[in-house]
Coordinates of C-alpha atoms and ligand atoms in Angstrom, one line a residue:
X1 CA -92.0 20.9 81.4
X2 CA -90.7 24.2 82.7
X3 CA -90.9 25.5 85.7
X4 CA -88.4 23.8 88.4
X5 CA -85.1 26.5 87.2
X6 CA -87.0 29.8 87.4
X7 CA -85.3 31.8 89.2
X8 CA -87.0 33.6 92.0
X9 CA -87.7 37.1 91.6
X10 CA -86.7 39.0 94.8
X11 CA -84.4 40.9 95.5
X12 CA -81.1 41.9 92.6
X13 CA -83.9 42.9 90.4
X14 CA -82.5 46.7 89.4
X15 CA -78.9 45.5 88.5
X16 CA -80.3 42.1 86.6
X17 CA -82.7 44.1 84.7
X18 CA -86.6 43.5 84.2
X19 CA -88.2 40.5 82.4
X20 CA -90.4 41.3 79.3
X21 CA -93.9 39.4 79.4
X22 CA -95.6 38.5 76.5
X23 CA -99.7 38.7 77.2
X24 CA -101.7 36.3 75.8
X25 CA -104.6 36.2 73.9
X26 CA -106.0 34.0 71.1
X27 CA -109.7 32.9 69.3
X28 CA -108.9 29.7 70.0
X29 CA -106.4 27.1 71.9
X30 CA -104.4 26.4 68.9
X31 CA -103.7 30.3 68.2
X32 CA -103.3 30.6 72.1
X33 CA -100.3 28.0 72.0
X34 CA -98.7 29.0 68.9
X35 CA -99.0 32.3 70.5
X36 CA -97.3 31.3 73.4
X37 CA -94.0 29.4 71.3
X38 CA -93.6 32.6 69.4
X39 CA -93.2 34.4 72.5
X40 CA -90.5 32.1 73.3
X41 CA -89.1 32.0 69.9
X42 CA -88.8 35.9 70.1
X43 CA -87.5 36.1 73.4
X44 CA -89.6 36.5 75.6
X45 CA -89.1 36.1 79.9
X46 CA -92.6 35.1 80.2
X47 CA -96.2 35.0 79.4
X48 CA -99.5 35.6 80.5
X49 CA -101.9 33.6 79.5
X50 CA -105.4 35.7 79.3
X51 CA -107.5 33.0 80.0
X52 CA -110.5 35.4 79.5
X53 CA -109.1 36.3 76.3
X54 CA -108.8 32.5 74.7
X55 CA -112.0 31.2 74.5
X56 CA -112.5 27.5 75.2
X57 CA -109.2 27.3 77.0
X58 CA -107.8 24.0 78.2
X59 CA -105.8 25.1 81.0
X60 CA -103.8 21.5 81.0
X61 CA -102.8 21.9 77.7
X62 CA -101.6 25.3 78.2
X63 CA -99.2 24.4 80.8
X64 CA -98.4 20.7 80.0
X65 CA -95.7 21.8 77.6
X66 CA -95.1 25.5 78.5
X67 CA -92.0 26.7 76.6
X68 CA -92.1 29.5 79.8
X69 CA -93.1 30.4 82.8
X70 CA -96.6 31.6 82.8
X71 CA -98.6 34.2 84.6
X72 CA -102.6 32.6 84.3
X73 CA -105.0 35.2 84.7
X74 CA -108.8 35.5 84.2
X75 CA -109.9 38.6 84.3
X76 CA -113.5 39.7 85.2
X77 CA -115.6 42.4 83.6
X78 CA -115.6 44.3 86.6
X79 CA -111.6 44.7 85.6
X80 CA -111.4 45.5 82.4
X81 CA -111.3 41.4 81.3
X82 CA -114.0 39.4 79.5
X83 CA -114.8 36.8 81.7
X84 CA -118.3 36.8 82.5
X85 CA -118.9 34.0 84.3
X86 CA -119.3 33.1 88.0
X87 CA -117.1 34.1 90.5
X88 CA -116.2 30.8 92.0
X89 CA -115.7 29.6 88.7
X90 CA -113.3 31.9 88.1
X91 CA -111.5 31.4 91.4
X92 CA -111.8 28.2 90.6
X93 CA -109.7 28.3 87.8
X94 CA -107.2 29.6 89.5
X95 CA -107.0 27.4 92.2
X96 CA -106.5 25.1 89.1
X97 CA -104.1 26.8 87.7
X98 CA -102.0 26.6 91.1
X99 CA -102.4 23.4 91.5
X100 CA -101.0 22.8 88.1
X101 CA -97.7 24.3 89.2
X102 CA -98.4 28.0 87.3
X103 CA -95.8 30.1 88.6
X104 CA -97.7 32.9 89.2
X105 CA -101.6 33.8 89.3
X106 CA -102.9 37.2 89.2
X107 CA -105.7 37.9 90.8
X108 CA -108.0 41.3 91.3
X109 CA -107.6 43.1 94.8
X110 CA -111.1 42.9 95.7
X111 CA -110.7 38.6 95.6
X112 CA -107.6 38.3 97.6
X113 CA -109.1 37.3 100.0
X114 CA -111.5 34.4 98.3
X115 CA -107.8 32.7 96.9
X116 CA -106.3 30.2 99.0
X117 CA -102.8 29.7 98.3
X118 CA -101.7 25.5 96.8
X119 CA -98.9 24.1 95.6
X120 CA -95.9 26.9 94.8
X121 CA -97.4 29.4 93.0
X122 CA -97.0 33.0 93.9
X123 CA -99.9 34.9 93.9
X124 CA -100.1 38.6 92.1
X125 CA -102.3 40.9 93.6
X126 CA -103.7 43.6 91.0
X127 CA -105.2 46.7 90.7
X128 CA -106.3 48.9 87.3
X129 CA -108.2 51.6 86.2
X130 CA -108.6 52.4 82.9
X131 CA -110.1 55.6 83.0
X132 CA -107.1 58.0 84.5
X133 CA -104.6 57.9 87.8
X134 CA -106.7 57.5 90.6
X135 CA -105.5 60.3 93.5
X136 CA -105.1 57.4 96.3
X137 CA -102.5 55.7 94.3
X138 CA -99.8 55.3 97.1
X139 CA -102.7 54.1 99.7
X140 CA -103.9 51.6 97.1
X141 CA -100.3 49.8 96.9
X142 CA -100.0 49.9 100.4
X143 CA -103.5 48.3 101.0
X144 CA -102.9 45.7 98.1
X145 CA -98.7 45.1 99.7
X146 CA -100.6 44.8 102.6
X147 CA -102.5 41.7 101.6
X148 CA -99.5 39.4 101.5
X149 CA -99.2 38.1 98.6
X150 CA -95.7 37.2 96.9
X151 CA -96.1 40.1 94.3
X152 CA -98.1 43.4 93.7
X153 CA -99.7 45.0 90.1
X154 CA -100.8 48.3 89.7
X155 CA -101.8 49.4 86.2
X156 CA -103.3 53.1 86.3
X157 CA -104.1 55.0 82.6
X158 CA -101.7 57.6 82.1
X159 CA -103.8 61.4 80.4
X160 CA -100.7 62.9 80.1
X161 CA -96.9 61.7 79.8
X162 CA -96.4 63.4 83.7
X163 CA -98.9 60.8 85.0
X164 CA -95.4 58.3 84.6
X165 CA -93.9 60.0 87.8
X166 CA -96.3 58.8 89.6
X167 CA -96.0 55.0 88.7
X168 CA -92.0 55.8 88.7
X169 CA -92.4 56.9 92.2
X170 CA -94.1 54.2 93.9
X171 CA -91.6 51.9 92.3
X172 CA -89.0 53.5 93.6
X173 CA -90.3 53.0 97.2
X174 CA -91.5 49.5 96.8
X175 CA -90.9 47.0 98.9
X176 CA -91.5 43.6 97.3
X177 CA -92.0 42.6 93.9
X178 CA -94.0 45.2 92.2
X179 CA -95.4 45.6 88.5
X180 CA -96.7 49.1 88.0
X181 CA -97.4 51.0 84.9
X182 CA -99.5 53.5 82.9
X183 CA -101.7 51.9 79.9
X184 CA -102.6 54.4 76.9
X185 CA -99.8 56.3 74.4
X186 CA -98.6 58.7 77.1
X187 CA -97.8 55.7 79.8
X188 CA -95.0 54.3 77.0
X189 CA -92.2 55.0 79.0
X190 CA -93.6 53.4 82.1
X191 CA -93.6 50.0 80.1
X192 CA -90.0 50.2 78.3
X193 CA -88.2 52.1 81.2
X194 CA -90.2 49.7 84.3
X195 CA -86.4 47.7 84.4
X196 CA -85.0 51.0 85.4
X197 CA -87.2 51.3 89.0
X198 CA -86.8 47.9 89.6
X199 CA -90.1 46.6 88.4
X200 CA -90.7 42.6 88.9
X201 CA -91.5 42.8 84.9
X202 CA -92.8 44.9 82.1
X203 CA -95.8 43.3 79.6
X204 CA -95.4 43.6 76.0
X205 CA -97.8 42.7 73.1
X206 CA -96.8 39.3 70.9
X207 CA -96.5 41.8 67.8
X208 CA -98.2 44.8 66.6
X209 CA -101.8 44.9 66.6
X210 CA -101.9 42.1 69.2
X211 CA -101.7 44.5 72.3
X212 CA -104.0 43.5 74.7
X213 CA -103.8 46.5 77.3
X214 CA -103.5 50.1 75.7
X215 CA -99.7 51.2 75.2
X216 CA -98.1 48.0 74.7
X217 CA -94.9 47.8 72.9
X218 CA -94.0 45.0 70.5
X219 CA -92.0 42.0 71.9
X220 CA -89.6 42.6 68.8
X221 CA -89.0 46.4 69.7
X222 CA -88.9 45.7 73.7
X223 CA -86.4 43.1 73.1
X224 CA -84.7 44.7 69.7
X225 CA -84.9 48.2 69.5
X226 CA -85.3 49.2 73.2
X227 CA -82.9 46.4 74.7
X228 CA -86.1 46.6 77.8
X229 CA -84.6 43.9 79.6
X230 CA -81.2 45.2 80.3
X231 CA -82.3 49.0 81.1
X232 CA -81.3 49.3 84.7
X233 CA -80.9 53.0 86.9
X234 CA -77.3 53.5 85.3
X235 CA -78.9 53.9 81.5
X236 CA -78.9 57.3 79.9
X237 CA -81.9 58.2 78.9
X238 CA -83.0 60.2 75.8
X239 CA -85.9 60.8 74.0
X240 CA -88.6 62.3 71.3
X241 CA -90.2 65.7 72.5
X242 CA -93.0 65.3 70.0
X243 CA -97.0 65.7 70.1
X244 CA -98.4 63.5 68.1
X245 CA -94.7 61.1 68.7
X246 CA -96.2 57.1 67.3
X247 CA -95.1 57.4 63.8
X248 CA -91.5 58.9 64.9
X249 CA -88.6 56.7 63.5
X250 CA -86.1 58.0 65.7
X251 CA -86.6 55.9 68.1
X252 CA -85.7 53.5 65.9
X253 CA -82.6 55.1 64.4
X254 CA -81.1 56.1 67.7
X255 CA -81.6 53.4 69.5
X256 CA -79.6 51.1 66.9
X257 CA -76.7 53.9 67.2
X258 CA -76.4 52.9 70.9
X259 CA -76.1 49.4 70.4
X260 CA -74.1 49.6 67.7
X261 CA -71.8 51.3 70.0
X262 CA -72.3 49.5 72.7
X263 CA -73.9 52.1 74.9
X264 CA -76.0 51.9 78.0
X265 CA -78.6 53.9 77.0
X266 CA -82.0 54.0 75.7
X267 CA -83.9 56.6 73.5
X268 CA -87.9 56.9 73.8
X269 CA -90.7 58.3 72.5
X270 CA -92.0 61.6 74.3
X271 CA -95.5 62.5 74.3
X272 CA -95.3 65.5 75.5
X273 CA -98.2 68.4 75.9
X274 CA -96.1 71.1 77.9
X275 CA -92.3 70.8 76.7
X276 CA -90.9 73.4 78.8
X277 CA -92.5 71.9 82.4
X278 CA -91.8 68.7 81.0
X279 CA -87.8 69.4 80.7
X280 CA -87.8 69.8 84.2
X281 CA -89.5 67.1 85.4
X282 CA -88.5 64.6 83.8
X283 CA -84.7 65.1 83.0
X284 CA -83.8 64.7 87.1
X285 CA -84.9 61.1 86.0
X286 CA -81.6 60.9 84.1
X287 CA -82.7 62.6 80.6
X288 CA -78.8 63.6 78.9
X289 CA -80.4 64.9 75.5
X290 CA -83.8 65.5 73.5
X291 CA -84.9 65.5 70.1
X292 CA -87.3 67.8 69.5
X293 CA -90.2 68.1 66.9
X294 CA -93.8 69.1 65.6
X295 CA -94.9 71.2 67.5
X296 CA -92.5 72.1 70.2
X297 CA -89.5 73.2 68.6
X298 CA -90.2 77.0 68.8
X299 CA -91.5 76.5 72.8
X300 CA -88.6 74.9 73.7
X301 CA -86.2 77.8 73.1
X302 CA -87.3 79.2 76.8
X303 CA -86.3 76.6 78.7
X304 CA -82.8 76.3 77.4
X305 CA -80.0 78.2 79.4
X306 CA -78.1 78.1 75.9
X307 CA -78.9 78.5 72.5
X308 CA -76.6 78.1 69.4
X309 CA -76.3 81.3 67.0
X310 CA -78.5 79.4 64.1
X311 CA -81.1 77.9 66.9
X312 CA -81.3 81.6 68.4
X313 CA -81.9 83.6 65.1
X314 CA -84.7 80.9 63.8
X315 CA -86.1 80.4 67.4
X316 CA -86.0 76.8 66.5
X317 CA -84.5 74.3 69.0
X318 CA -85.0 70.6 67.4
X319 CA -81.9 69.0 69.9
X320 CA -81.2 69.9 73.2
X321 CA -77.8 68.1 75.2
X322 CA -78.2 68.1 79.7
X323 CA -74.9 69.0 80.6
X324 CA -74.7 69.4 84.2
X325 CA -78.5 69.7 84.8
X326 CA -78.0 72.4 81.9
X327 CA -80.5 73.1 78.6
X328 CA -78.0 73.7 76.0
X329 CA -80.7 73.7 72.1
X330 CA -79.5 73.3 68.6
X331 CA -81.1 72.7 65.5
X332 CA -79.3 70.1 63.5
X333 CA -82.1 70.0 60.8
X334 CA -79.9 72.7 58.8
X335 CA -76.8 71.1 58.9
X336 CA -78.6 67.6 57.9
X337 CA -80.8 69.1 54.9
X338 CA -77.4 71.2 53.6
X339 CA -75.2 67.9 54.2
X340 CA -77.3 65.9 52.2
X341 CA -77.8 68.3 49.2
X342 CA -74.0 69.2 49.2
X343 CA -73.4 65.4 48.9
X344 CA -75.6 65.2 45.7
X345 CA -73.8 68.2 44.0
X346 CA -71.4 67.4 41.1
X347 CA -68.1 67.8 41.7
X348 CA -66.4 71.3 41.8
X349 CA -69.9 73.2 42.7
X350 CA -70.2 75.1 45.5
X351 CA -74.2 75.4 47.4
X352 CA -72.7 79.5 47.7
X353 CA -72.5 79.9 44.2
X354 CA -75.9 78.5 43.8
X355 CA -79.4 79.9 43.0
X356 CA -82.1 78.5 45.3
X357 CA -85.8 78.5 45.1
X358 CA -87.4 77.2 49.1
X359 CA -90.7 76.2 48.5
X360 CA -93.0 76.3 52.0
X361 CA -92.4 78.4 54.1
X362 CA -93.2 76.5 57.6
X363 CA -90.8 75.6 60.4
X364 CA -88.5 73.6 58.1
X365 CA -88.5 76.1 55.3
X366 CA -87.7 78.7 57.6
X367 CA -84.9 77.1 59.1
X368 CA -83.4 76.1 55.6
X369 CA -84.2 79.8 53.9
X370 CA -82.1 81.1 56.8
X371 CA -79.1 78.9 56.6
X372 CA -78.8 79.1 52.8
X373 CA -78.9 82.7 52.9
X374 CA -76.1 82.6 55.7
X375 CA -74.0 80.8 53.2
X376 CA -74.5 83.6 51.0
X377 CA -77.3 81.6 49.1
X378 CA -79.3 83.9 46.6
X379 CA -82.8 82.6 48.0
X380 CA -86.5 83.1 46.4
X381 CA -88.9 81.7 48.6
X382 CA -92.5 80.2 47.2
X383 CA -95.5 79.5 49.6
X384 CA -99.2 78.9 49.5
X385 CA -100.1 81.4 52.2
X386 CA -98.4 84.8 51.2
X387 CA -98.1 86.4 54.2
X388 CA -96.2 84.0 55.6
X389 CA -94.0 83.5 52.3
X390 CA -93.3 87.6 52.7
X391 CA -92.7 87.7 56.3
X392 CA -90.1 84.6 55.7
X393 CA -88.4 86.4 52.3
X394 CA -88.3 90.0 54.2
X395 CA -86.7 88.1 57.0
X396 CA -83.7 86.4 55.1
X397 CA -84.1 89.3 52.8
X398 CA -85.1 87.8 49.5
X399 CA -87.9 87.9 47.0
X400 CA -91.4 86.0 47.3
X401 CA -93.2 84.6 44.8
X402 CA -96.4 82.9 44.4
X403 CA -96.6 78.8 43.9
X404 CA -97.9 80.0 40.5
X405 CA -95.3 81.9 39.5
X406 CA -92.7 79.9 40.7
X407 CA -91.9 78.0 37.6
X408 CA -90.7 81.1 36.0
X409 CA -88.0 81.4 38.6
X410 CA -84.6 80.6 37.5
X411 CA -82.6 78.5 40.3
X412 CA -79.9 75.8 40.2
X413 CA -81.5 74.4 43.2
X414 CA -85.2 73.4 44.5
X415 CA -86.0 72.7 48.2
X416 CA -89.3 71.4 48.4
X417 CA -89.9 71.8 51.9
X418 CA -94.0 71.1 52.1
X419 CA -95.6 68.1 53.4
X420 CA -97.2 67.6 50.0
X421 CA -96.4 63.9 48.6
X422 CA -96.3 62.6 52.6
X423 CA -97.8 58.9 52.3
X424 CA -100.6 58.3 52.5
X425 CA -101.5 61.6 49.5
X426 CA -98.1 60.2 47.4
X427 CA -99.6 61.5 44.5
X428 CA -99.6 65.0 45.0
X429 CA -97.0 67.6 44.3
X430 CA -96.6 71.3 44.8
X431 CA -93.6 71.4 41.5
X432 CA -95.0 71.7 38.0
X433 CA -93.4 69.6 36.1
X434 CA -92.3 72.0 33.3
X435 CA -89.5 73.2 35.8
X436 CA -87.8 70.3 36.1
X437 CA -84.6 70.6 33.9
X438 CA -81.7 68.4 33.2
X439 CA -78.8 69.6 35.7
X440 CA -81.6 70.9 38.4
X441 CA -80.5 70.0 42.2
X442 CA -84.2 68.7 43.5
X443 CA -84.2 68.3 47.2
X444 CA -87.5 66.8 48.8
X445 CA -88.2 66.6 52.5
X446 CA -90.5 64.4 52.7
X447 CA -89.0 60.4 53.0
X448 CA -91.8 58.4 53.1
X449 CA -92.2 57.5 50.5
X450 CA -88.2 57.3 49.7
X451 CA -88.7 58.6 46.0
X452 CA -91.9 61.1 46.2
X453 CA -93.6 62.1 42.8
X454 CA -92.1 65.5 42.6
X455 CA -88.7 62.8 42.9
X456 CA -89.8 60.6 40.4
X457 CA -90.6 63.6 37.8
X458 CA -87.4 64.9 38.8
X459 CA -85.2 62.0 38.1
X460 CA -87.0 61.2 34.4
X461 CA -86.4 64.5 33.4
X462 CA -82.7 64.6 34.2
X463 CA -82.2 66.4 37.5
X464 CA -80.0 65.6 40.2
X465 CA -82.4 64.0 42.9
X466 CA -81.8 64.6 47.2
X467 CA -84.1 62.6 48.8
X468 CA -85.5 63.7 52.7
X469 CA -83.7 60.3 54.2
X470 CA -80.1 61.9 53.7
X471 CA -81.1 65.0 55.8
X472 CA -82.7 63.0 58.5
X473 CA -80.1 60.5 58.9
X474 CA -77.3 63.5 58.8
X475 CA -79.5 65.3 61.4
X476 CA -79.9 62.2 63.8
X477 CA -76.3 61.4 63.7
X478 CA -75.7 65.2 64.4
X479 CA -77.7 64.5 67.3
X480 CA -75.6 61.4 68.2
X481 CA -72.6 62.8 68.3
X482 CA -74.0 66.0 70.5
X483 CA -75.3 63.8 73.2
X484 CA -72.3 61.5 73.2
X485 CA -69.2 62.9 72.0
X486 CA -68.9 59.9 69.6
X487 CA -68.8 59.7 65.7
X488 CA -71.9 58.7 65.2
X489 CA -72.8 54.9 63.3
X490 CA -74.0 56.8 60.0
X491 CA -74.7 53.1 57.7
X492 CA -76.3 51.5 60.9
X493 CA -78.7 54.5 61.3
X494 CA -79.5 54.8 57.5
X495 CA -80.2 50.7 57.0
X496 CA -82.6 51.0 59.8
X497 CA -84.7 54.0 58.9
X498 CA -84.6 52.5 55.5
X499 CA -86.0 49.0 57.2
X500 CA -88.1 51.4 59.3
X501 CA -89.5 52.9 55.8
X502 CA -89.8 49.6 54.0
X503 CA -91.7 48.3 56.7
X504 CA -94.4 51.3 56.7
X505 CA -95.3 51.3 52.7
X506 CA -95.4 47.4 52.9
X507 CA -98.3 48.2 55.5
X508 CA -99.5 50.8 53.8
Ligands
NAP1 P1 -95.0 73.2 58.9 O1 -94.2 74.1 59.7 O2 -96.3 72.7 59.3 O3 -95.0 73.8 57.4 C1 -95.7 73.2 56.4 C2 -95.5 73.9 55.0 O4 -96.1 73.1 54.0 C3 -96.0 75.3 55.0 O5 -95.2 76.1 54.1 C4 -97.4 75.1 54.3 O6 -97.9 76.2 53.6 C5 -97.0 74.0 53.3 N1 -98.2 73.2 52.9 C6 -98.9 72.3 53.7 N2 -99.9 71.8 52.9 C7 -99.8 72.3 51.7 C8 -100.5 72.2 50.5 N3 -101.6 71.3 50.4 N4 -100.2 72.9 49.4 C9 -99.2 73.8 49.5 N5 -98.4 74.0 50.6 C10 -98.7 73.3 51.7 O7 -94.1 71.8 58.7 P2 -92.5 71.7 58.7 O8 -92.0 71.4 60.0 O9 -91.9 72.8 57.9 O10 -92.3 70.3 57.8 C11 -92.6 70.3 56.5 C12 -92.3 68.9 55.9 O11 -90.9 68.6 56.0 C13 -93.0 67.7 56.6 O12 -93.4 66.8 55.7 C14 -91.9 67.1 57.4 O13 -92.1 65.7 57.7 C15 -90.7 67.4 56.6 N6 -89.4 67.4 57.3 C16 -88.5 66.5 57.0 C17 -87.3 66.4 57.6 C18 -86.3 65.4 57.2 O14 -85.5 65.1 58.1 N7 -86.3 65.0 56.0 C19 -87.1 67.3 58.7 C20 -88.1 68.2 59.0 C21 -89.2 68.3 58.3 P3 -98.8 77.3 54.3 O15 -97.9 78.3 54.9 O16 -99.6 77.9 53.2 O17 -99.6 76.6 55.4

């Protein structure tokens, strides 16, 4: 029986971190239990058990044996819940669940006042709107802190990765326990980074696919990849400028850098609409660097204060480093796709003395047309849209030709640099298949999957194959070791994108 060691919650709560809170929800009692040991198993603080979510619920047998703590809610219609019942019914559940011993229950603003406190429960009082951030957020905490009850919830929908501040702020100036956060994609941060402004906890879904508010994370990525419960106001914080951002695995990658390395710092995922007002909101909150990717890596470029030579000539910024409330932009993307294919060349060849064909002529084969040619590369480049395959050759000055005629190019080295072959169209590619030639140097960007088609063709007919994973692992760890001055954990940050990648074609 648990219940009797929990520690209270006041006070201490920004240098001990926030507890992670698995919520609850099953189609029946026996799901709803082994949902709550797994919670436990994989670490979680605490749950809450969504009685409106668990149909036939036997509230004794839920907290007979609890392996934790438990927050018992039944939510009403009216708030975004299920339960349809009556009201006192409801209440009256509660007022079971208290006199159970539950630790805590929530219960909606507009029925404070119908709860009468038993036994030593705490009572929650909680607030949401799923539709957007209402205006009167900061009188709506101070009428619900004004209720008196042990603890205060405010969950608000977040449009647009800004609407954060707000929840951020009213943390900040809280003045007893106090859960707020922003459902939906763009209120992310407000979940993993709540231990940061002292938040009494942050929920989490059981695993993905089991969320049962918009925007929750995983239990296994709160607790594993973003280290949630030990994020406090002295973590760093970095992140992924990105729009869409979900599918992004460097969150993944970067995060595992800094624990491998023991860092206090925590990298998140960035949905951001407006990347140059965005920069300077949000980095006062203690932002020291930025990825940056489709489709703000041109946009970018004027907010920084500093651009290196290669990020200034392509206008492409994909990393940015805060030093001393500074912009400084780079593009690492170069250096990673150039790393990667000089690693695959045999032994005594140089990438200068090399003839290279670019096909696709977007952001990526842009940047890479421009540092081959740099290096002295002879460089032809192929696209589907013409004008923009000119503009790019006239730029770097080389020749253009057609996807057509690019078979009848001769090159030492091809750098497919489409998104043709991307998962889930694997069975696409732009390369003929006659001009794949034993001693050829085949680079693909795309990485998922690991080997594409054009890869696969590649290898049977004798070439030497450079897969996309090389070139985003060298960029990330180019990254790494911007932001932190460190060499950065190149194996650890390959093994997980390659877990990362295993992981998305077994769900695929
Ligand atoms: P982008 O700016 O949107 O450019 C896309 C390019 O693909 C353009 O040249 C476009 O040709 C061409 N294209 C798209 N669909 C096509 C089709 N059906 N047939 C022929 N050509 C087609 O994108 P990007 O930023 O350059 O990225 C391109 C790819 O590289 C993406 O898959 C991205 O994930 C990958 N990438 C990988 C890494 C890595 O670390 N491995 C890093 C960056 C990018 P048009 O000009 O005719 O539209």
């Amino acid at each position: 029986m648990m219940g009797a060691g929990w520690p209270a919650q006041e006070g201490g709560l920004a240098e001990r971190g926030t507890m992670i809170c698995v919520s609850i929800a099953a189609p029946d009692m026996l799901g709803a239990l082994r949902a709550v040991a797994q919670a436990a198993k994989g670490g979680a603080d605490l749950v809450e058990l969504r009685l409106d979510l668990i149909p036939g619920f036997d509230l004794e047998a839920l907290l007979c044996e609890r392996p934790l703590p438990v927050i018992v809610t039944c939510r009403p219609r009216r708030a975004g819940g299920r339960f349809d019942g009556a009201e006192e019914d409801r209440l009256a559940v509660l007022g079971r669940a208290m006199r159970l011993g539950a630790e805590y229950v929530d219960v909606e603003h507009d029925a404070v006042h119908r709860l009468t406190r038993e036994g030593h429960s705490k009572i929650i009082a909680s607030y949401h709107d799923f539709e957007g951030l209402p205006r009167s957020l900061s009188r709506i905490y101070d009428d619900l802190a004004g209720m008196g009850t042990d603890a205060v919830k405010v969950a608000v929908t977040a449009r647009r990765i800004e609407d954060n501040l707000e929840v951020f702020s009213l943390l900040q100036r809280a003045d007893r326990p106090t859960i707020a956060l922003a459902m939906g994609e763009a209120g992310v941060i407000s979940r993993i980074l709540a231990g940061r402004y002292g938040a009494l906890l942050t929920f989490a879904a059981l695993e993905e696919g089991a969320e049962v508010a918009p925007g929750q994370v995983p239990l296994s990525d709160m607790v594993g990849m973003y280290r949630a419960r030990g994020i406090t106001p002295a973590t760093d914080l970095y992140g992924v400028v990105a729009n869409p951002v979900g599918h992004s695995m460097s969150p993944a990658v970067h995060n595992a850098a800094f624990a491998h390395c023991g860092l206090d710092a925590v990298y998140v995922p960035l949905l951001v609409e407006e990347p140059v007002s965005f920069l300077r909101e949000f980095t006062p909150l203690g932002f020291r660097g930025y990825s940056v990717t489709i489709p703000h890596k041109q946009a970018v470029v004027a907010a920084m204060d500093e651009v290196e030579p290669l990020a200034l000539r392509l206008q492409a910024v994909n990393t940015v480093v805060v030093r001393d409330g500074r912009f400084h932009g780079y593009n690492t993307d170069v250096a990673g796709a150039l790393i990667s294919i000089e690693e695959a060349l045999p032994a005594g060849s140089r990438l200068e003395d090399m003839r290279a064909l670019v096909v696709g002529a977007g952001g990526l084969g842009r940047a890479l047309a421009h540092g081959l040619a740099a290096r002295g590369v002879r460089v032809v480049i192929a696209n589907r849209t013409e004008s923009r395959g000119r503009a790019l050759a006239q730029e770097v000055g080389a020749e253009f030709v057609s996807l057509e005629e690019m078979a009848s190019v001769p090159t030492d080295l091809l750098l497919q640099t489409t998104s043709v072959g991307m998962h889930p169209r694997a069975d696409a590619s732009v390369v003929p298949a006659e001009m794949l030639r034993p001693g050829l140097v085949v680079y693909d960007a795309v990485y998922n999957p690991l080997e594409t088609r054009l890869l696969r063709e590649a290898r049977r007919a004798g070439c030497r194959t450079v897969s996309g994973l090389g070139h985003f692992v060298h960029q990330a760890a180019r990254q790494f070791e911007l932001w932190t001055g460190r060499e950065a954990p190149m194996e650890v940050m390959r093994r997980v994108m390659l877990e990362r990648l295993g992981k998305v074609m077994g769900d695929a």
